[in-house]
Amino acid sequence: MQCSSWQSLLCLESLSIYACLKLETVPDSGSLVTPNLNNFLVSTFGKLKSLPEPINALSRLYQMSVYGISNLLAFVEGGFPVHLRTLEIS
């Protein structure tokens, strides 16, 4: 599958992003057309300040893991996704 933008991810079920020390933001969930995303993991970010908003727009998300993000300023404004079953934070 050739992707020219974040919006080309219709079949994506799992997204894991590791060790992006200079990344400050992840695209808002409104701009991520990922109706099948059920697992989201972010780990080891030196500058990341927020997660995609509104995270509750990811209606099929059932597992979210957030590790090693010391600069996170806000965490999930507007509530969690309705199907979220597992939340891991460290």
Backbone atoms as SQL, in Angstrom:
CREATE TABLE atoms (id INTEGER PRIMARY KEY, chain TEXT, resi INTEGER, resn TEXT, atom TEXT, x REAL, y REAL, z REAL);
INSERT INTO atoms VALUES
  (1, 'A', 1, 'MET', 'N', 0.848, -1.174, 0.000),
  (2, 'A', 1, 'MET', 'CA', 0.000, 0.000, 0.000),
  (3, 'A', 1, 'MET', 'C', 0.889, 1.230, 0.000),
  (4, 'A', 2, 'GLN', 'N', 0.645, 2.128, -0.901),
  (5, 'A', 2, 'GLN', 'CA', 1.427, 3.356, -0.983),
  (6, 'A', 2, 'GLN', 'C', 0.644, 4.488, -0.325),
  (7, 'A', 3, 'CYS', 'N', 1.259, 5.128, 0.667),
  (8, 'A', 3, 'CYS', 'CA', 0.580, 6.184, 1.407),
  (9, 'A', 3, 'CYS', 'C', 1.245, 7.518, 1.117),
  (10, 'A', 4, 'SER', 'N', 0.446, 8.474, 0.697),
  (11, 'A', 4, 'SER', 'CA', 0.990, 9.798, 0.430),
  (12, 'A', 4, 'SER', 'C', 0.730, 10.759, 1.588),
  (13, 'A', 5, 'SER', 'N', -0.125, 10.384, 2.522),
  (14, 'A', 5, 'SER', 'CA', -0.414, 11.237, 3.671),
  (15, 'A', 5, 'SER', 'C', -0.955, 10.384, 4.803),
  (16, 'A', 6, 'TRP', 'N', -1.111, 11.004, 5.992),
  (17, 'A', 6, 'TRP', 'CA', -1.694, 10.305, 7.139),
  (18, 'A', 6, 'TRP', 'C', -3.115, 9.853, 6.828),
  (19, 'A', 7, 'GLN', 'N', -3.806, 10.521, 5.916),
  (20, 'A', 7, 'GLN', 'CA', -5.204, 10.210, 5.633),
  (21, 'A', 7, 'GLN', 'C', -5.374, 8.950, 4.800),
  (22, 'A', 8, 'SER', 'N', -4.309, 8.311, 4.385),
  (23, 'A', 8, 'SER', 'CA', -4.387, 7.123, 3.539),
  (24, 'A', 8, 'SER', 'C', -4.372, 5.829, 4.334),
  (25, 'A', 9, 'LEU', 'N', -4.725, 5.876, 5.584),
  (26, 'A', 9, 'LEU', 'CA', -4.546, 4.731, 6.470),
  (27, 'A', 9, 'LEU', 'C', -5.858, 4.063, 6.852),
  (28, 'A', 10, 'LEU', 'N', -6.746, 3.866, 5.909),
  (29, 'A', 10, 'LEU', 'CA', -8.077, 3.341, 6.185),
  (30, 'A', 10, 'LEU', 'C', -8.076, 1.936, 6.787),
  (31, 'A', 11, 'CYS', 'N', -7.135, 1.090, 6.434),
  (32, 'A', 11, 'CYS', 'CA', -7.112, -0.293, 6.907),
  (33, 'A', 11, 'CYS', 'C', -6.248, -0.488, 8.149),
  (34, 'A', 12, 'LEU', 'N', -5.630, 0.555, 8.627),
  (35, 'A', 12, 'LEU', 'CA', -4.717, 0.453, 9.761),
  (36, 'A', 12, 'LEU', 'C', -5.452, 0.008, 11.024),
  (37, 'A', 13, 'GLU', 'N', -4.960, -1.053, 11.665),
  (38, 'A', 13, 'GLU', 'CA', -5.548, -1.551, 12.906),
  (39, 'A', 13, 'GLU', 'C', -4.670, -1.274, 14.116),
  (40, 'A', 14, 'SER', 'N', -3.370, -1.163, 13.915),
  (41, 'A', 14, 'SER', 'CA', -2.452, -0.950, 15.023),
  (42, 'A', 14, 'SER', 'C', -1.415, 0.100, 14.614),
  (43, 'A', 15, 'LEU', 'N', -1.142, 1.027, 15.531),
  (44, 'A', 15, 'LEU', 'CA', -0.143, 2.061, 15.282),
  (45, 'A', 15, 'LEU', 'C', 0.775, 2.131, 16.491),
  (46, 'A', 16, 'SER', 'N', 2.059, 1.862, 16.271),
  (47, 'A', 16, 'SER', 'CA', 3.076, 1.930, 17.317),
  (48, 'A', 16, 'SER', 'C', 4.165, 2.878, 16.860),
  (49, 'A', 17, 'ILE', 'N', 4.481, 3.848, 17.703),
  (50, 'A', 17, 'ILE', 'CA', 5.522, 4.826, 17.370),
  (51, 'A', 17, 'ILE', 'C', 6.521, 4.827, 18.519),
  (52, 'A', 18, 'TYR', 'N', 7.783, 4.527, 18.213),
  (53, 'A', 18, 'TYR', 'CA', 8.835, 4.409, 19.218),
  (54, 'A', 18, 'TYR', 'C', 9.970, 5.391, 18.955),
  (55, 'A', 19, 'ALA', 'N', 10.566, 5.876, 20.005),
  (56, 'A', 19, 'ALA', 'CA', 11.847, 6.584, 19.991),
  (57, 'A', 19, 'ALA', 'C', 11.948, 7.689, 18.944),
  (58, 'A', 20, 'CYS', 'N', 10.951, 8.530, 18.898),
  (59, 'A', 20, 'CYS', 'CA', 10.985, 9.702, 18.028),
  (60, 'A', 20, 'CYS', 'C', 11.286, 10.905, 18.923),
  (61, 'A', 21, 'LEU', 'N', 12.529, 11.086, 19.233),
  (62, 'A', 21, 'LEU', 'CA', 12.929, 12.048, 20.254),
  (63, 'A', 21, 'LEU', 'C', 12.646, 13.494, 19.882),
  (64, 'A', 22, 'LYS', 'N', 12.524, 13.812, 18.589),
  (65, 'A', 22, 'LYS', 'CA', 12.276, 15.195, 18.171),
  (66, 'A', 22, 'LYS', 'C', 10.812, 15.473, 17.823),
  (67, 'A', 23, 'LEU', 'N', 9.990, 14.447, 17.743),
  (68, 'A', 23, 'LEU', 'CA', 8.579, 14.619, 17.397),
  (69, 'A', 23, 'LEU', 'C', 7.833, 15.303, 18.534),
  (70, 'A', 24, 'GLU', 'N', 7.136, 16.394, 18.230),
  (71, 'A', 24, 'GLU', 'CA', 6.411, 17.155, 19.250),
  (72, 'A', 24, 'GLU', 'C', 4.914, 16.893, 19.235),
  (73, 'A', 25, 'THR', 'N', 4.356, 16.516, 18.097),
  (74, 'A', 25, 'THR', 'CA', 2.918, 16.268, 18.008),
  (75, 'A', 25, 'THR', 'C', 2.639, 15.059, 17.127),
  (76, 'A', 26, 'VAL', 'N', 1.514, 14.427, 17.406),
  (77, 'A', 26, 'VAL', 'CA', 0.970, 13.365, 16.570),
  (78, 'A', 26, 'VAL', 'C', -0.287, 13.961, 15.956),
  (79, 'A', 27, 'PRO', 'N', -0.591, 13.697, 14.678),
  (80, 'A', 27, 'PRO', 'CA', -1.777, 14.311, 14.073),
  (81, 'A', 27, 'PRO', 'C', -3.040, 14.069, 14.891),
  (82, 'A', 28, 'ASP', 'N', -3.915, 15.067, 14.915),
  (83, 'A', 28, 'ASP', 'CA', -5.193, 14.934, 15.607),
  (84, 'A', 28, 'ASP', 'C', -5.965, 13.765, 15.024),
  (85, 'A', 29, 'SER', 'N', -6.740, 13.094, 15.871),
  (86, 'A', 29, 'SER', 'CA', -7.502, 11.938, 15.409),
  (87, 'A', 29, 'SER', 'C', -8.526, 12.333, 14.346),
  (88, 'A', 30, 'GLY', 'N', -8.934, 13.590, 14.319),
  (89, 'A', 30, 'GLY', 'CA', -9.844, 14.055, 13.276),
  (90, 'A', 30, 'GLY', 'C', -9.204, 14.050, 11.900),
  (91, 'A', 31, 'SER', 'N', -7.880, 14.203, 11.832),
  (92, 'A', 31, 'SER', 'CA', -7.184, 14.171, 10.552),
  (93, 'A', 31, 'SER', 'C', -6.649, 12.784, 10.231),
  (94, 'A', 32, 'LEU', 'N', -6.700, 11.877, 11.192),
  (95, 'A', 32, 'LEU', 'CA', -6.318, 10.488, 10.959),
  (96, 'A', 32, 'LEU', 'C', -7.571, 9.700, 10.604),
  (97, 'A', 33, 'VAL', 'N', -7.728, 9.360, 9.348),
  (98, 'A', 33, 'VAL', 'CA', -8.888, 8.579, 8.935),
  (99, 'A', 33, 'VAL', 'C', -8.514, 7.112, 9.137),
  (100, 'A', 34, 'THR', 'N', -8.729, 6.633, 10.355),
  (101, 'A', 34, 'THR', 'CA', -8.358, 5.274, 10.750),
  (102, 'A', 34, 'THR', 'C', -9.535, 4.608, 11.460),
  (103, 'A', 35, 'PRO', 'N', -10.593, 4.312, 10.743),
  (104, 'A', 35, 'PRO', 'CA', -11.788, 3.780, 11.394),
  (105, 'A', 35, 'PRO', 'C', -11.588, 2.413, 12.038),
  (106, 'A', 36, 'ASN', 'N', -10.527, 1.700, 11.680),
  (107, 'A', 36, 'ASN', 'CA', -10.290, 0.364, 12.218),
  (108, 'A', 36, 'ASN', 'C', -9.177, 0.307, 13.250),
  (109, 'A', 37, 'LEU', 'N', -8.639, 1.455, 13.659),
  (110, 'A', 37, 'LEU', 'CA', -7.540, 1.475, 14.622),
  (111, 'A', 37, 'LEU', 'C', -8.036, 0.957, 15.972),
  (112, 'A', 38, 'ASN', 'N', -7.411, -0.127, 16.443),
  (113, 'A', 38, 'ASN', 'CA', -7.828, -0.686, 17.729),
  (114, 'A', 38, 'ASN', 'C', -6.696, -0.726, 18.753),
  (115, 'A', 39, 'ASN', 'N', -5.463, -0.460, 18.338),
  (116, 'A', 39, 'ASN', 'CA', -4.324, -0.488, 19.244),
  (117, 'A', 39, 'ASN', 'C', -3.415, 0.697, 18.931),
  (118, 'A', 40, 'PHE', 'N', -3.113, 1.504, 19.943),
  (119, 'A', 40, 'PHE', 'CA', -2.286, 2.700, 19.755),
  (120, 'A', 40, 'PHE', 'C', -1.228, 2.725, 20.855),
  (121, 'A', 41, 'LEU', 'N', 0.056, 2.738, 20.443),
  (122, 'A', 41, 'LEU', 'CA', 1.152, 2.755, 21.399),
  (123, 'A', 41, 'LEU', 'C', 2.122, 3.862, 21.030),
  (124, 'A', 42, 'VAL', 'N', 2.493, 4.680, 21.997),
  (125, 'A', 42, 'VAL', 'CA', 3.562, 5.668, 21.818),
  (126, 'A', 42, 'VAL', 'C', 4.567, 5.459, 22.942),
  (127, 'A', 43, 'SER', 'N', 5.844, 5.521, 22.591),
  (128, 'A', 43, 'SER', 'CA', 6.878, 5.230, 23.579),
  (129, 'A', 43, 'SER', 'C', 8.150, 6.007, 23.296),
  (130, 'A', 44, 'THR', 'N', 8.754, 6.520, 24.364),
  (131, 'A', 44, 'THR', 'CA', 10.059, 7.169, 24.353),
  (132, 'A', 44, 'THR', 'C', 10.098, 8.370, 23.407),
  (133, 'A', 45, 'PHE', 'N', 9.373, 9.392, 23.794),
  (134, 'A', 45, 'PHE', 'CA', 9.362, 10.650, 23.064),
  (135, 'A', 45, 'PHE', 'C', 9.968, 11.713, 23.961),
  (136, 'A', 46, 'GLY', 'N', 10.966, 12.413, 23.480),
  (137, 'A', 46, 'GLY', 'CA', 11.597, 13.444, 24.278),
  (138, 'A', 46, 'GLY', 'C', 10.822, 14.746, 24.330),
  (139, 'A', 47, 'LYS', 'N', 10.087, 15.070, 23.237),
  (140, 'A', 47, 'LYS', 'CA', 9.436, 16.378, 23.152),
  (141, 'A', 47, 'LYS', 'C', 7.922, 16.322, 22.996),
  (142, 'A', 48, 'LEU', 'N', 7.320, 15.154, 22.908),
  (143, 'A', 48, 'LEU', 'CA', 5.883, 15.046, 22.689),
  (144, 'A', 48, 'LEU', 'C', 5.122, 15.680, 23.853),
  (145, 'A', 49, 'LYS', 'N', 4.187, 16.585, 23.523),
  (146, 'A', 49, 'LYS', 'CA', 3.454, 17.323, 24.555),
  (147, 'A', 49, 'LYS', 'C', 1.994, 16.919, 24.661),
  (148, 'A', 50, 'SER', 'N', 1.446, 16.284, 23.625),
  (149, 'A', 50, 'SER', 'CA', 0.037, 15.889, 23.687),
  (150, 'A', 50, 'SER', 'C', -0.226, 14.704, 22.772),
  (151, 'A', 51, 'LEU', 'N', -1.302, 14.010, 23.071),
  (152, 'A', 51, 'LEU', 'CA', -1.759, 12.902, 22.257),
  (153, 'A', 51, 'LEU', 'C', -2.776, 13.431, 21.255),
  (154, 'A', 52, 'PRO', 'N', -3.122, 12.647, 20.234),
  (155, 'A', 52, 'PRO', 'CA', -4.113, 13.120, 19.261),
  (156, 'A', 52, 'PRO', 'C', -5.426, 13.466, 19.944),
  (157, 'A', 53, 'GLU', 'N', -6.024, 14.563, 19.566),
  (158, 'A', 53, 'GLU', 'CA', -7.314, 14.981, 20.123),
  (159, 'A', 53, 'GLU', 'C', -8.329, 15.062, 18.995),
  (160, 'A', 54, 'PRO', 'N', -9.549, 14.755, 19.218),
  (161, 'A', 54, 'PRO', 'CA', -10.035, 14.077, 20.419),
  (162, 'A', 54, 'PRO', 'C', -9.784, 12.583, 20.302),
  (163, 'A', 55, 'ILE', 'N', -9.127, 12.013, 21.276),
  (164, 'A', 55, 'ILE', 'CA', -8.797, 10.585, 21.263),
  (165, 'A', 55, 'ILE', 'C', -10.069, 9.745, 21.267),
  (166, 'A', 56, 'ASN', 'N', -11.151, 10.261, 21.818),
  (167, 'A', 56, 'ASN', 'CA', -12.398, 9.495, 21.854),
  (168, 'A', 56, 'ASN', 'C', -13.033, 9.346, 20.474),
  (169, 'A', 57, 'ALA', 'N', -12.525, 10.084, 19.470),
  (170, 'A', 57, 'ALA', 'CA', -13.005, 9.924, 18.095),
  (171, 'A', 57, 'ALA', 'C', -12.526, 8.606, 17.493),
  (172, 'A', 58, 'LEU', 'N', -11.525, 7.987, 18.120),
  (173, 'A', 58, 'LEU', 'CA', -11.046, 6.685, 17.660),
  (174, 'A', 58, 'LEU', 'C', -11.961, 5.621, 18.270),
  (175, 'A', 59, 'SER', 'N', -13.133, 5.463, 17.685),
  (176, 'A', 59, 'SER', 'CA', -14.223, 4.704, 18.302),
  (177, 'A', 59, 'SER', 'C', -13.950, 3.213, 18.450),
  (178, 'A', 60, 'ARG', 'N', -13.038, 2.647, 17.690),
  (179, 'A', 60, 'ARG', 'CA', -12.745, 1.215, 17.817),
  (180, 'A', 60, 'ARG', 'C', -11.503, 0.936, 18.663),
  (181, 'A', 61, 'LEU', 'N', -10.896, 1.970, 19.187),
  (182, 'A', 61, 'LEU', 'CA', -9.683, 1.798, 19.981),
  (183, 'A', 61, 'LEU', 'C', -9.997, 1.046, 21.267),
  (184, 'A', 62, 'TYR', 'N', -9.345, -0.096, 21.473),
  (185, 'A', 62, 'TYR', 'CA', -9.572, -0.847, 22.704),
  (186, 'A', 62, 'TYR', 'C', -8.313, -0.985, 23.553),
  (187, 'A', 63, 'GLN', 'N', -7.144, -0.653, 23.006),
  (188, 'A', 63, 'GLN', 'CA', -5.923, -0.709, 23.806),
  (189, 'A', 63, 'GLN', 'C', -5.063, 0.510, 23.490),
  (190, 'A', 64, 'MET', 'N', -4.625, 1.204, 24.558),
  (191, 'A', 64, 'MET', 'CA', -3.748, 2.361, 24.399),
  (192, 'A', 64, 'MET', 'C', -2.626, 2.253, 25.421),
  (193, 'A', 65, 'SER', 'N', -1.390, 2.421, 24.953),
  (194, 'A', 65, 'SER', 'CA', -0.220, 2.349, 25.815),
  (195, 'A', 65, 'SER', 'C', 0.620, 3.597, 25.611),
  (196, 'A', 66, 'VAL', 'N', 1.032, 4.213, 26.713),
  (197, 'A', 66, 'VAL', 'CA', 1.836, 5.432, 26.676),
  (198, 'A', 66, 'VAL', 'C', 3.009, 5.222, 27.628),
  (199, 'A', 67, 'TYR', 'N', 4.227, 5.207, 27.086),
  (200, 'A', 67, 'TYR', 'CA', 5.415, 4.941, 27.890),
  (201, 'A', 67, 'TYR', 'C', 6.485, 6.016, 27.666),
  (202, 'A', 68, 'GLY', 'N', 7.135, 6.435, 28.716),
  (203, 'A', 68, 'GLY', 'CA', 8.320, 7.274, 28.621),
  (204, 'A', 68, 'GLY', 'C', 8.117, 8.611, 27.933),
  (205, 'A', 69, 'ILE', 'N', 7.032, 9.292, 28.249),
  (206, 'A', 69, 'ILE', 'CA', 6.768, 10.602, 27.650),
  (207, 'A', 69, 'ILE', 'C', 6.723, 11.620, 28.784),
  (208, 'A', 70, 'SER', 'N', 7.872, 12.146, 29.128),
  (209, 'A', 70, 'SER', 'CA', 7.984, 13.014, 30.305),
  (210, 'A', 70, 'SER', 'C', 7.444, 14.426, 30.081),
  (211, 'A', 71, 'ASN', 'N', 7.301, 14.877, 28.841),
  (212, 'A', 71, 'ASN', 'CA', 6.830, 16.236, 28.558),
  (213, 'A', 71, 'ASN', 'C', 5.335, 16.313, 28.280),
  (214, 'A', 72, 'LEU', 'N', 4.607, 15.236, 28.470),
  (215, 'A', 72, 'LEU', 'CA', 3.179, 15.224, 28.189),
  (216, 'A', 72, 'LEU', 'C', 2.464, 16.225, 29.084),
  (217, 'A', 73, 'LEU', 'N', 1.831, 17.229, 28.463),
  (218, 'A', 73, 'LEU', 'CA', 1.168, 18.304, 29.210),
  (219, 'A', 73, 'LEU', 'C', -0.285, 17.983, 29.525),
  (220, 'A', 74, 'ALA', 'N', -0.942, 17.320, 28.617),
  (221, 'A', 74, 'ALA', 'CA', -2.360, 17.013, 28.796),
  (222, 'A', 74, 'ALA', 'C', -2.596, 15.571, 28.399),
  (223, 'A', 75, 'PHE', 'N', -3.572, 14.985, 29.056),
  (224, 'A', 75, 'PHE', 'CA', -3.886, 13.594, 28.744),
  (225, 'A', 75, 'PHE', 'C', -5.390, 13.458, 28.566),
  (226, 'A', 76, 'VAL', 'N', -5.800, 13.188, 27.385),
  (227, 'A', 76, 'VAL', 'CA', -7.168, 12.856, 27.013),
  (228, 'A', 76, 'VAL', 'C', -8.221, 13.836, 27.527),
  (229, 'A', 77, 'GLU', 'N', -8.342, 14.929, 26.835),
  (230, 'A', 77, 'GLU', 'CA', -9.442, 15.850, 27.109),
  (231, 'A', 77, 'GLU', 'C', -10.655, 15.365, 26.321),
  (232, 'A', 78, 'GLY', 'N', -11.804, 15.387, 26.922),
  (233, 'A', 78, 'GLY', 'CA', -13.022, 14.970, 26.223),
  (234, 'A', 78, 'GLY', 'C', -13.381, 13.514, 26.436),
  (235, 'A', 79, 'GLY', 'N', -12.635, 12.806, 27.253),
  (236, 'A', 79, 'GLY', 'CA', -12.972, 11.418, 27.568),
  (237, 'A', 79, 'GLY', 'C', -12.235, 10.404, 26.724),
  (238, 'A', 80, 'PHE', 'N', -12.344, 9.169, 27.157),
  (239, 'A', 80, 'PHE', 'CA', -11.696, 8.053, 26.479),
  (240, 'A', 80, 'PHE', 'C', -12.630, 7.445, 25.438),
  (241, 'A', 81, 'PRO', 'N', -12.076, 6.702, 24.486),
  (242, 'A', 81, 'PRO', 'CA', -12.921, 5.994, 23.526),
  (243, 'A', 81, 'PRO', 'C', -13.853, 5.015, 24.255),
  (244, 'A', 82, 'VAL', 'N', -15.048, 4.838, 23.759),
  (245, 'A', 82, 'VAL', 'CA', -16.058, 4.036, 24.457),
  (246, 'A', 82, 'VAL', 'C', -15.677, 2.566, 24.574),
  (247, 'A', 83, 'HIS', 'N', -14.880, 2.040, 23.662),
  (248, 'A', 83, 'HIS', 'CA', -14.512, 0.625, 23.680),
  (249, 'A', 83, 'HIS', 'C', -13.147, 0.358, 24.304),
  (250, 'A', 84, 'LEU', 'N', -12.514, 1.370, 24.867),
  (251, 'A', 84, 'LEU', 'CA', -11.192, 1.198, 25.463),
  (252, 'A', 84, 'LEU', 'C', -11.270, 0.209, 26.627),
  (253, 'A', 85, 'ARG', 'N', -10.490, -0.872, 26.525),
  (254, 'A', 85, 'ARG', 'CA', -10.465, -1.888, 27.573),
  (255, 'A', 85, 'ARG', 'C', -9.151, -1.902, 28.344),
  (256, 'A', 86, 'THR', 'N', -8.067, -1.489, 27.687),
  (257, 'A', 86, 'THR', 'CA', -6.751, -1.535, 28.317),
  (258, 'A', 86, 'THR', 'C', -6.072, -0.191, 28.155),
  (259, 'A', 87, 'LEU', 'N', -5.597, 0.376, 29.272),
  (260, 'A', 87, 'LEU', 'CA', -4.846, 1.614, 29.259),
  (261, 'A', 87, 'LEU', 'C', -3.589, 1.389, 30.092),
  (262, 'A', 88, 'GLU', 'N', -2.425, 1.538, 29.465),
  (263, 'A', 88, 'GLU', 'CA', -1.151, 1.360, 30.159),
  (264, 'A', 88, 'GLU', 'C', -0.380, 2.659, 30.092),
  (265, 'A', 89, 'ILE', 'N', 0.086, 3.133, 31.250),
  (266, 'A', 89, 'ILE', 'CA', 0.836, 4.382, 31.338),
  (267, 'A', 89, 'ILE', 'C', 2.046, 4.145, 32.234),
  (268, 'A', 90, 'SER', 'N', 3.211, 4.571, 31.772),
  (269, 'A', 90, 'SER', 'CA', 4.391, 4.526, 32.657),
  (270, 'A', 90, 'SER', 'C', 5.403, 5.556, 32.220);
